[in-house]
Amino acid sequence: MEPELFIITYPQTTKYAETASMDNVKYDYDRVERCPLCGRSISGGFWMQPRKVALTNRRAPDFLYSYSCEPFLISERALAVIRREGLIGIKGAQEIEYGRFQRKGKKEIPVPKYYFIELVRSRMTINHEKSSIVYGRQDDGPYTKPCPLCHPVPKTYDFLRHLEFHTEQYEGYDIFFTYELGETAFLSKRFVNVCRENGLTNLYFRPAAKYGTKEAKYFLDGIEDDNDEDDMVSS
């Protein structure tokens, strides 16, 4: 039976806080992740300490999305649930050293603890024969030469209508990155179920097979489907 996989997505709207990094953000570009086969960089720079964030409101969720530093941070409660349930794929978790709310309130409340997490990287690759991908032109950039692990088709992947994977390569991680899709975070069905059962908030996701379908429909076909919403574990 094929494993059911999901991809974390950004919510279009949320009642919960989002976060932005504060002043003096520094990245270590000597710590970018590289493909072990071809040496091509597959991640951005490593977010260096001290890490500081500001929450946009006081509705602090378990999955805290960011549009300027990391894709998402997780709460102390979420990290405890993940560890207790034996979910695998987090290779490191470091507490955010300083967090605050962007605006002062009439009643001050403590800012919850959040963690920056590092994920393992699966060697599972896209099955390009079974997937529906709109490729861009091959140029003289980083995709000139194919790599079987991080970029088997030597072109840009402009739109992903339908994705299928070589799941025989899947190692069974519950949360992880791949080499081919950079910092797109994947989830197992077990991860989604654990988050639902424990009432963790603000995790949005989409079946991996449908990743990019909505965007391709809008940009390529001119169809805007407001009913095609991403799933979430808890409101």
Coordinates of N, CA and C in Angstrom, one line a residue:
M1 N 0.8 -1.2 0.0 CA 0.0 0.0 0.0 C 0.9 1.3 0.0
E2 N 0.6 2.2 -0.9 CA 1.3 3.4 -1.0 C 1.2 4.3 0.3
P3 N 2.2 4.8 0.8 CA 2.1 5.7 2.0 C 1.4 7.0 1.6
E4 N 0.5 7.5 2.5 CA -0.2 8.7 2.2 C 0.6 9.9 2.8
L5 N 1.1 10.8 2.0 CA 2.0 11.8 2.4 C 1.3 13.2 2.2
F6 N 1.7 14.2 3.0 CA 1.1 15.5 2.9 C 2.3 16.5 2.9
I7 N 1.9 17.7 2.5 CA 2.9 18.8 2.4 C 2.4 20.0 3.2
I8 N 3.2 20.5 4.1 CA 2.8 21.7 4.9 C 2.7 22.9 4.0
T9 N 1.6 23.6 4.1 CA 1.3 24.8 3.3 C 1.1 26.0 4.2
Y10 N 1.3 27.2 3.6 CA 1.0 28.5 4.3 C -0.5 28.7 4.2
P11 N -1.1 29.1 5.3 CA -2.5 29.5 5.3 C -2.7 30.8 4.6
Q12 N -3.8 30.9 3.8 CA -4.1 32.2 3.2 C -4.6 33.2 4.2
T13 N -5.4 32.7 5.2 CA -5.8 33.6 6.3 C -5.8 32.7 7.5
T14 N -5.5 33.3 8.6 CA -5.5 32.6 9.9 C -5.9 33.6 11.0
K15 N -6.6 33.1 12.1 CA -6.9 33.9 13.2 C -5.7 33.9 14.2
Y16 N -4.7 33.1 14.0 CA -3.6 33.0 14.9 C -2.5 33.9 14.5
A17 N -1.6 34.1 15.4 CA -0.4 35.0 15.2 C 0.5 34.4 14.1
E18 N 1.1 35.3 13.4 CA 2.2 34.9 12.5 C 3.5 35.6 13.1
T19 N 4.6 35.4 12.5 CA 5.8 35.9 13.1 C 6.7 36.5 12.0
A20 N 7.4 37.5 12.4 CA 8.5 38.1 11.6 C 9.7 38.1 12.4
S21 N 10.9 37.9 11.8 CA 12.1 38.0 12.5 C 12.4 39.5 12.8
M22 N 13.1 39.7 13.9 CA 13.4 41.1 14.3 C 14.7 41.5 13.7
D23 N 15.3 42.6 14.3 CA 16.5 43.2 13.7 C 17.7 42.3 13.9
N24 N 18.7 42.6 13.0 CA 20.0 41.9 13.1 C 20.0 40.4 12.8
V25 N 19.1 40.0 11.9 CA 19.0 38.6 11.5 C 20.3 38.2 10.7
K26 N 20.9 37.1 11.1 CA 22.2 36.7 10.4 C 22.0 35.3 9.9
Y27 N 22.6 35.0 8.8 CA 22.5 33.6 8.2 C 24.0 33.2 7.9
D28 N 24.2 31.9 8.2 CA 25.5 31.3 7.9 C 25.4 30.6 6.6
Y29 N 26.0 31.2 5.5 CA 25.9 30.6 4.2 C 27.0 29.5 4.0
D30 N 27.8 29.3 5.0 CA 28.7 28.1 4.9 C 28.0 26.9 5.4
R31 N 26.8 27.0 5.9 CA 26.1 25.9 6.4 C 24.8 25.5 5.6
V32 N 24.8 25.9 4.4 CA 23.7 25.5 3.5 C 23.9 24.0 3.3
E33 N 22.7 23.3 3.1 CA 22.7 21.9 2.8 C 23.0 21.7 1.3
R34 N 23.8 20.7 1.1 CA 24.2 20.4 -0.3 C 23.8 18.9 -0.7
C35 N 23.5 18.8 -2.0 CA 23.2 17.4 -2.5 C 24.5 16.6 -2.3
P36 N 24.4 15.4 -1.7 CA 25.6 14.5 -1.6 C 26.1 14.0 -2.9
L37 N 25.3 14.0 -3.9 CA 25.8 13.5 -5.2 C 26.5 14.6 -6.1
C38 N 25.8 15.7 -6.2 CA 26.4 16.7 -7.1 C 26.9 18.0 -6.5
G39 N 26.7 18.1 -5.2 CA 27.2 19.3 -4.4 C 26.4 20.6 -4.6
R40 N 25.3 20.5 -5.3 CA 24.4 21.7 -5.5 C 23.8 22.1 -4.2
S41 N 23.7 23.4 -3.9 CA 23.0 23.8 -2.7 C 21.5 23.6 -2.8
I42 N 20.9 23.1 -1.7 CA 19.5 22.7 -1.7 C 18.7 23.4 -0.6
S43 N 19.4 24.4 0.1 CA 18.7 25.1 1.1 C 19.3 26.5 1.2
G44 N 18.6 27.4 1.9 CA 19.2 28.7 2.1 C 20.2 28.7 3.3
G45 N 20.6 29.9 3.6 CA 21.6 30.0 4.7 C 21.0 29.5 6.1
F46 N 21.8 29.1 7.0 CA 21.4 28.6 8.3 C 21.1 29.8 9.2
W47 N 19.9 29.9 9.8 CA 19.5 31.0 10.7 C 20.4 30.9 12.0
M48 N 21.2 31.9 12.2 CA 22.1 31.9 13.3 C 21.5 32.4 14.6
Q49 N 22.1 32.0 15.7 CA 21.7 32.5 17.0 C 22.4 33.9 17.2
P50 N 21.8 34.7 18.1 CA 20.5 34.6 18.7 C 19.3 34.8 17.8
R51 N 18.3 34.0 17.9 CA 17.1 34.1 17.1 C 16.0 34.9 17.8
K52 N 15.5 35.9 17.1 CA 14.5 36.8 17.8 C 13.2 36.9 16.8
V53 N 12.0 36.8 17.4 CA 10.8 36.8 16.6 C 9.8 37.7 17.3
A54 N 8.9 38.3 16.5 CA 7.8 39.1 17.1 C 6.5 38.5 16.5
L55 N 5.5 38.2 17.4 CA 4.2 37.7 17.1 C 3.2 38.8 16.8
T56 N 2.5 38.6 15.7 CA 1.6 39.6 15.3 C 0.4 39.8 16.2
N57 N 0.0 38.8 16.9 CA -1.1 39.0 17.9 C -0.9 38.0 19.0
R58 N -1.9 37.9 20.0 CA -1.7 37.1 21.2 C -2.3 35.7 21.1
R59 N -2.8 35.4 19.9 CA -3.4 34.0 19.7 C -2.2 33.2 19.2
A60 N -1.5 32.7 20.2 CA -0.2 31.9 19.8 C -0.6 30.5 19.5
P61 N -0.3 30.0 18.3 CA -0.6 28.6 17.9 C 0.5 27.7 18.2
D62 N 0.3 26.4 17.9 CA 1.3 25.4 18.0 C 2.3 25.4 16.8
F63 N 1.7 25.7 15.6 CA 2.5 25.9 14.4 C 2.5 27.3 14.0
L64 N 3.6 28.0 14.2 CA 3.7 29.4 14.0 C 4.4 29.7 12.7
Y65 N 3.7 30.3 11.7 CA 4.2 30.5 10.4 C 5.0 31.8 10.3
S66 N 6.0 31.8 9.4 CA 6.8 32.9 9.3 C 7.0 33.2 7.8
Y67 N 7.0 34.5 7.5 CA 7.2 34.9 6.1 C 8.6 35.6 5.9
S68 N 9.5 35.5 6.9 CA 10.7 36.2 6.7 C 11.9 35.5 7.3
C69 N 11.7 34.5 8.1 CA 12.9 33.8 8.7 C 12.9 32.3 8.3
E70 N 12.1 31.5 9.0 CA 12.0 30.1 8.7 C 10.5 29.8 8.3
P71 N 10.2 28.7 7.6 CA 8.9 28.4 7.1 C 7.9 28.3 8.3
F72 N 8.3 27.7 9.4 CA 7.4 27.7 10.6 C 8.2 27.3 11.8
L73 N 7.7 27.7 13.0 CA 8.3 27.3 14.3 C 7.2 26.5 15.0
I74 N 7.7 25.7 16.0 CA 6.7 24.9 16.7 C 6.7 25.2 18.2
S75 N 5.6 25.1 18.8 CA 5.5 25.4 20.3 C 6.1 24.3 21.1
E76 N 6.3 24.7 22.4 CA 6.9 23.7 23.3 C 5.9 22.5 23.5
R77 N 4.6 22.8 23.5 CA 3.6 21.7 23.6 C 3.7 20.8 22.4
A78 N 3.8 21.4 21.2 CA 3.9 20.5 20.0 C 5.1 19.7 20.0
L79 N 6.2 20.2 20.4 CA 7.5 19.5 20.4 C 7.3 18.3 21.4
A80 N 6.7 18.6 22.6 CA 6.5 17.5 23.6 C 5.6 16.4 23.0
V81 N 4.6 16.7 22.3 CA 3.7 15.7 21.7 C 4.4 14.9 20.7
I82 N 5.2 15.5 19.8 CA 5.9 14.8 18.8 C 6.9 13.8 19.4
R83 N 7.6 14.3 20.5 CA 8.6 13.4 21.1 C 7.9 12.2 21.9
R84 N 6.8 12.6 22.5 CA 6.1 11.5 23.3 C 5.5 10.4 22.4
E85 N 5.0 10.8 21.2 CA 4.4 9.9 20.3 C 5.4 9.2 19.4
G86 N 6.7 9.5 19.6 CA 7.7 8.8 18.8 C 7.7 9.1 17.3
L87 N 7.2 10.3 17.0 CA 7.3 10.7 15.6 C 8.7 11.1 15.2
I88 N 9.1 10.6 14.0 CA 10.6 10.8 13.7 C 10.7 11.7 12.5
G89 N 11.9 12.4 12.5 CA 12.2 13.3 11.4 C 12.8 14.6 11.9
I90 N 12.7 14.9 13.1 CA 13.3 16.1 13.7 C 14.7 15.8 14.2
K91 N 15.7 16.3 13.6 CA 17.1 16.0 14.0 C 17.7 17.0 15.0
G92 N 17.0 18.1 15.2 CA 17.4 19.1 16.1 C 16.3 20.1 16.4
A93 N 16.2 20.6 17.6 CA 15.2 21.6 18.0 C 15.9 22.6 19.0
Q94 N 15.9 23.8 18.7 CA 16.5 24.8 19.5 C 15.5 25.9 19.8
E95 N 15.5 26.3 21.1 CA 14.6 27.3 21.6 C 14.9 28.7 21.0
I96 N 13.8 29.4 20.6 CA 14.0 30.8 20.2 C 14.4 31.6 21.4
E97 N 15.5 32.3 21.3 CA 16.0 33.0 22.5 C 15.2 34.1 22.9
Y98 N 14.5 34.8 22.0 CA 13.8 36.0 22.4 C 12.6 36.2 21.5
G99 N 11.4 36.2 22.2 CA 10.2 36.5 21.4 C 9.3 37.5 22.2
R100 N 8.6 38.3 21.4 CA 7.7 39.3 22.0 C 6.5 39.5 21.1
F101 N 5.5 40.1 21.6 CA 4.3 40.5 20.8 C 4.6 41.9 20.1
Q102 N 4.2 42.1 18.9 CA 4.4 43.3 18.2 C 3.8 44.5 18.9
R103 N 2.7 44.3 19.5 CA 2.0 45.4 20.1 C 1.7 45.1 21.6
K104 N 1.8 46.2 22.4 CA 1.6 46.0 23.8 C 0.1 45.9 24.1
G105 N -0.3 45.1 25.0 CA -1.7 44.9 25.4 C -2.0 45.5 26.7
K106 N -3.3 45.6 27.0 CA -3.7 46.2 28.3 C -3.2 45.2 29.5
K107 N -3.2 43.9 29.1 CA -2.7 43.0 30.1 C -1.6 42.2 29.5
E108 N -0.5 42.3 30.1 CA 0.7 41.6 29.6 C 0.6 40.1 29.9
I109 N 0.9 39.3 29.0 CA 0.9 37.8 29.1 C 2.2 37.3 28.6
P110 N 2.7 36.2 29.2 CA 4.0 35.7 28.7 C 4.0 35.2 27.3
V111 N 5.1 35.4 26.6 CA 5.2 34.8 25.2 C 5.5 33.3 25.3
P112 N 4.8 32.5 24.7 CA 5.1 31.0 24.8 C 6.4 30.7 24.2
K113 N 7.0 29.6 24.6 CA 8.3 29.1 24.1 C 8.0 28.5 22.7
Y114 N 8.9 28.9 21.7 CA 8.9 28.3 20.4 C 10.2 27.8 20.1
Y115 N 10.2 26.8 19.1 CA 11.4 26.1 18.8 C 11.7 26.2 17.2
F116 N 12.9 26.4 16.9 CA 13.4 26.3 15.5 C 13.8 24.8 15.3
I117 N 13.3 24.1 14.3 CA 13.6 22.7 14.2 C 14.3 22.5 12.9
E118 N 15.2 21.5 12.9 CA 16.0 21.0 11.8 C 15.4 19.6 11.4
L119 N 15.1 19.5 10.1 CA 14.5 18.2 9.7 C 15.5 17.3 8.9
V120 N 15.3 16.0 9.0 CA 16.0 15.1 8.2 C 15.6 15.3 6.7
R121 N 16.4 14.8 5.8 CA 16.2 15.0 4.4 C 16.1 13.6 3.8
S122 N 14.9 13.2 3.3 CA 14.7 11.9 2.6 C 15.3 11.9 1.2
R123 N 15.7 10.7 0.8 CA 16.2 10.5 -0.5 C 15.1 10.1 -1.5
M124 N 13.9 10.2 -1.1 CA 12.7 9.9 -2.0 C 12.6 11.0 -3.1
T125 N 12.5 10.6 -4.3 CA 12.4 11.5 -5.4 C 11.1 11.5 -6.1
I126 N 10.8 12.5 -6.9 CA 9.6 12.6 -7.7 C 9.6 11.6 -8.8
N127 N 8.5 10.9 -9.0 CA 8.3 10.0 -10.2 C 7.9 10.9 -11.4
H128 N 8.8 11.4 -12.2 CA 8.5 12.4 -13.2 C 7.6 11.8 -14.3
E129 N 7.7 10.5 -14.5 CA 6.9 9.8 -15.6 C 5.4 9.8 -15.2
K130 N 5.1 9.7 -13.9 CA 3.7 9.6 -13.5 C 3.2 11.0 -13.0
S131 N 4.0 12.0 -12.8 CA 3.6 13.3 -12.3 C 3.3 14.2 -13.5
S132 N 2.6 15.3 -13.2 CA 2.3 16.3 -14.2 C 2.9 17.6 -13.8
I133 N 4.0 17.9 -14.5 CA 4.8 19.1 -14.1 C 5.0 19.9 -15.3
V134 N 4.9 21.2 -15.2 CA 5.2 22.2 -16.3 C 6.6 22.6 -16.1
Y135 N 7.5 22.3 -17.0 CA 8.9 22.6 -16.9 C 9.2 23.9 -17.6
G136 N 10.2 24.7 -17.1 CA 10.6 25.9 -17.7 C 11.8 25.5 -18.7
R137 N 12.4 26.5 -19.2 CA 13.5 26.3 -20.2 C 14.8 25.9 -19.4
Q138 N 15.6 25.1 -20.1 CA 16.9 24.8 -19.5 C 17.8 26.0 -19.9
D139 N 18.5 26.5 -18.9 CA 19.4 27.6 -19.2 C 20.8 27.4 -18.7
D140 N 21.6 28.4 -18.5 CA 23.0 28.2 -18.1 C 23.1 28.3 -16.6
G141 N 21.9 28.3 -15.9 CA 21.9 28.4 -14.4 C 22.2 27.1 -13.7
P142 N 21.7 26.9 -12.5 CA 22.1 25.8 -11.7 C 21.5 24.5 -12.1
Y143 N 20.5 24.5 -13.1 CA 19.8 23.3 -13.5 C 20.3 22.8 -14.9
T144 N 21.5 23.2 -15.3 CA 22.0 22.8 -16.6 C 22.3 21.3 -16.6
K145 N 22.9 20.8 -15.5 CA 23.2 19.3 -15.5 C 22.2 18.6 -14.6
P146 N 21.7 17.5 -15.1 CA 20.7 16.7 -14.2 C 21.5 16.0 -13.1
C147 N 20.7 15.8 -12.0 CA 21.2 15.0 -10.9 C 20.1 14.0 -10.5
P148 N 20.4 12.7 -10.4 CA 19.3 11.8 -10.0 C 18.7 12.0 -8.7
L149 N 19.4 12.7 -7.8 CA 18.8 12.9 -6.4 C 18.1 14.2 -6.2
C150 N 18.7 15.3 -6.6 CA 18.2 16.6 -6.3 C 17.5 17.3 -7.5
H151 N 17.8 16.9 -8.7 CA 17.2 17.5 -9.9 C 17.3 16.7 -11.2
P152 N 16.6 15.6 -11.3 CA 16.8 14.7 -12.4 C 16.4 15.2 -13.8
V153 N 15.5 16.2 -13.8 CA 15.2 16.9 -15.1 C 15.9 18.2 -15.1
P154 N 16.8 18.5 -16.1 CA 17.6 19.7 -16.1 C 16.8 20.9 -16.5
K155 N 15.7 21.2 -15.9 CA 14.9 22.4 -16.2 C 14.3 22.9 -14.9
T156 N 13.8 24.1 -14.9 CA 13.1 24.6 -13.7 C 11.7 23.9 -13.6
Y157 N 11.2 23.7 -12.4 CA 9.8 23.2 -12.2 C 8.9 24.3 -12.0
D158 N 8.2 24.8 -13.1 CA 7.4 26.0 -13.0 C 6.1 25.8 -12.3
F159 N 5.4 24.7 -12.6 CA 4.1 24.5 -12.0 C 4.0 23.0 -11.8
L160 N 3.5 22.6 -10.6 CA 3.3 21.2 -10.2 C 1.8 20.9 -10.2
R161 N 1.3 20.2 -11.2 CA -0.2 19.9 -11.3 C -0.5 18.7 -10.5
H162 N 0.4 17.7 -10.6 CA 0.1 16.4 -9.9 C 1.5 15.8 -9.6
L163 N 1.7 15.4 -8.4 CA 3.0 14.8 -8.0 C 2.8 13.4 -7.5
E164 N 3.7 12.5 -8.0 CA 3.8 11.1 -7.5 C 5.3 10.9 -7.3
F165 N 5.5 10.0 -6.3 CA 6.9 9.8 -5.9 C 7.3 8.3 -6.0
H166 N 8.6 8.2 -6.0 CA 9.2 6.8 -5.9 C 9.2 6.4 -4.4
T167 N 8.0 6.0 -4.0 CA 7.8 5.7 -2.6 C 8.6 4.5 -2.1
E168 N 9.1 3.7 -3.0 CA 10.0 2.6 -2.6 C 11.2 3.1 -1.9
Q169 N 11.5 4.4 -2.1 CA 12.7 5.1 -1.5 C 12.4 5.7 -0.2
Y170 N 11.1 5.7 0.2 CA 10.7 6.4 1.4 C 11.1 5.6 2.7
E171 N 11.8 6.4 3.6 CA 12.4 5.8 4.8 C 11.4 5.7 6.0
G172 N 10.2 6.2 5.9 CA 9.3 6.1 6.9 C 9.3 7.3 7.9
Y173 N 9.9 8.4 7.5 CA 9.9 9.6 8.4 C 8.5 10.2 8.5
D174 N 8.2 10.8 9.6 CA 6.9 11.5 9.9 C 6.9 12.9 9.5
I175 N 8.1 13.6 9.5 CA 8.2 15.0 9.1 C 9.6 15.1 8.5
F176 N 9.7 15.7 7.3 CA 11.0 15.7 6.6 C 11.0 16.6 5.4
F177 N 12.2 16.8 4.9 CA 12.4 17.5 3.6 C 12.9 16.4 2.6
T178 N 12.9 16.8 1.3 CA 13.5 15.9 0.3 C 14.6 16.7 -0.3
Y179 N 15.5 16.1 -1.1 CA 16.5 16.8 -1.8 C 16.0 17.5 -3.0
E180 N 14.9 17.0 -3.6 CA 14.4 17.6 -4.8 C 13.5 18.8 -4.6
L181 N 12.9 18.9 -3.5 CA 12.0 20.1 -3.3 C 12.4 21.0 -2.1
G182 N 13.7 21.1 -2.0 CA 14.3 22.1 -1.1 C 13.8 22.1 0.3
E183 N 13.1 23.2 0.7 CA 12.6 23.4 2.1 C 11.1 23.2 2.1
T184 N 10.5 22.4 1.3 CA 9.1 22.0 1.3 C 9.0 20.8 2.3
A185 N 8.2 21.0 3.4 CA 8.2 20.0 4.5 C 7.0 19.0 4.2
F186 N 7.4 17.7 4.3 CA 6.4 16.7 4.1 C 6.0 16.1 5.5
L187 N 4.8 15.5 5.5 CA 4.3 14.9 6.7 C 3.7 13.5 6.4
S188 N 3.8 12.6 7.3 CA 3.1 11.3 7.2 C 1.7 11.4 7.7
K189 N 0.9 10.4 7.3 CA -0.5 10.4 7.8 C -0.5 10.3 9.3
R190 N 0.5 9.6 9.9 CA 0.6 9.4 11.3 C 0.8 10.7 12.0
F191 N 1.7 11.6 11.4 CA 1.9 12.9 12.0 C 0.6 13.7 12.0
V192 N -0.1 13.7 10.9 CA -1.4 14.5 10.9 C -2.3 14.0 11.9
N193 N -2.5 12.6 12.0 CA -3.4 12.1 13.0 C -3.0 12.4 14.4
V194 N -1.7 12.4 14.8 CA -1.3 12.7 16.1 C -1.6 14.2 16.4
C195 N -1.4 15.0 15.5 CA -1.7 16.5 15.7 C -3.2 16.7 15.9
R196 N -4.0 16.0 15.2 CA -5.5 16.1 15.4 C -5.9 15.5 16.7
E197 N -5.4 14.4 17.1 CA -5.8 13.7 18.3 C -5.4 14.6 19.5
N198 N -4.3 15.3 19.4 CA -3.9 16.1 20.5 C -4.3 17.6 20.5
G199 N -5.1 17.9 19.5 CA -5.6 19.3 19.4 C -4.6 20.4 19.1
L200 N -3.5 20.0 18.4 CA -2.5 21.0 18.0 C -3.1 22.0 17.0
T201 N -2.7 23.2 17.1 CA -3.4 24.2 16.3 C -2.6 24.8 15.2
N202 N -3.3 25.2 14.1 CA -2.8 26.0 13.0 C -1.8 25.3 12.1
L203 N -1.9 23.9 11.9 CA -1.1 23.2 11.0 C -2.0 23.1 9.7
Y204 N -1.5 23.7 8.6 CA -2.2 23.6 7.3 C -1.4 22.6 6.4
F205 N -2.1 21.9 5.6 CA -1.4 20.9 4.8 C -2.3 20.5 3.6
R206 N -1.6 19.9 2.6 CA -2.3 19.5 1.4 C -1.8 18.1 1.0
P207 N -2.6 17.2 0.5 CA -2.1 15.9 0.0 C -0.9 16.1 -1.0
A208 N 0.2 15.4 -0.8 CA 1.3 15.6 -1.7 C 1.0 15.5 -3.2
A209 N 0.1 14.6 -3.5 CA -0.3 14.3 -4.9 C -1.0 15.6 -5.5
K210 N -1.5 16.4 -4.7 CA -2.2 17.6 -5.2 C -1.4 18.9 -5.0
Y211 N -0.2 18.8 -4.5 CA 0.6 20.0 -4.3 C 0.8 20.8 -5.6
G212 N 0.5 22.0 -5.5 CA 0.6 22.9 -6.7 C -0.5 22.9 -7.7
T213 N -1.5 22.0 -7.5 CA -2.7 21.9 -8.4 C -3.4 23.2 -8.4
K214 N -3.7 23.8 -7.2 CA -4.5 25.0 -7.1 C -3.8 26.2 -7.8
E215 N -2.5 26.3 -7.6 CA -1.7 27.4 -8.2 C -1.7 27.2 -9.7
A216 N -1.4 26.0 -10.2 CA -1.4 25.8 -11.7 C -2.8 26.1 -12.3
K217 N -3.8 25.7 -11.6 CA -5.2 26.0 -12.1 C -5.4 27.5 -12.3
Y218 N -4.9 28.3 -11.3 CA -5.1 29.7 -11.3 C -4.2 30.4 -12.4
F219 N -2.9 30.1 -12.3 CA -2.0 30.8 -13.2 C -2.0 30.3 -14.6
L220 N -2.3 29.0 -14.9 CA -2.3 28.5 -16.2 C -3.6 28.4 -16.9
D221 N -4.7 28.1 -16.1 CA -6.0 28.0 -16.6 C -6.9 29.2 -16.4
G222 N -6.5 30.1 -15.5 CA -7.3 31.3 -15.2 C -8.5 31.0 -14.4
I223 N -8.4 29.9 -13.6 CA -9.6 29.5 -12.8 C -9.2 29.7 -11.3
E224 N -10.1 30.5 -10.7 CA -9.9 30.7 -9.2 C -11.0 29.9 -8.5
D225 N -10.5 29.0 -7.7 CA -11.5 28.1 -7.0 C -11.4 28.4 -5.5
D226 N -12.3 29.1 -5.0 CA -12.3 29.5 -3.6 C -12.6 28.3 -2.7
N227 N -13.2 27.3 -3.2 CA -13.6 26.1 -2.4 C -12.4 25.1 -2.2
D228 N -11.4 25.3 -2.9 CA -10.2 24.4 -2.9 C -9.3 24.9 -1.7
E229 N -9.7 24.6 -0.5 CA -9.0 25.1 0.7 C -8.0 24.0 1.1
D230 N -6.9 24.4 1.8 CA -6.1 23.4 2.4 C -6.7 22.8 3.7
D231 N -6.3 21.6 4.1 CA -6.8 21.1 5.3 C -6.0 21.6 6.5
M232 N -6.6 21.5 7.7 CA -5.9 21.9 8.9 C -6.2 20.9 10.0
V233 N -5.4 20.8 11.0 CA -5.6 19.8 12.0 C -6.6 20.3 13.1
S234 N -6.6 21.6 13.4 CA -7.4 22.1 14.5 C -7.6 23.6 14.3
S235 N -8.8 24.0 14.6 CA -9.1 25.4 14.5 C -9.0 26.1 15.8

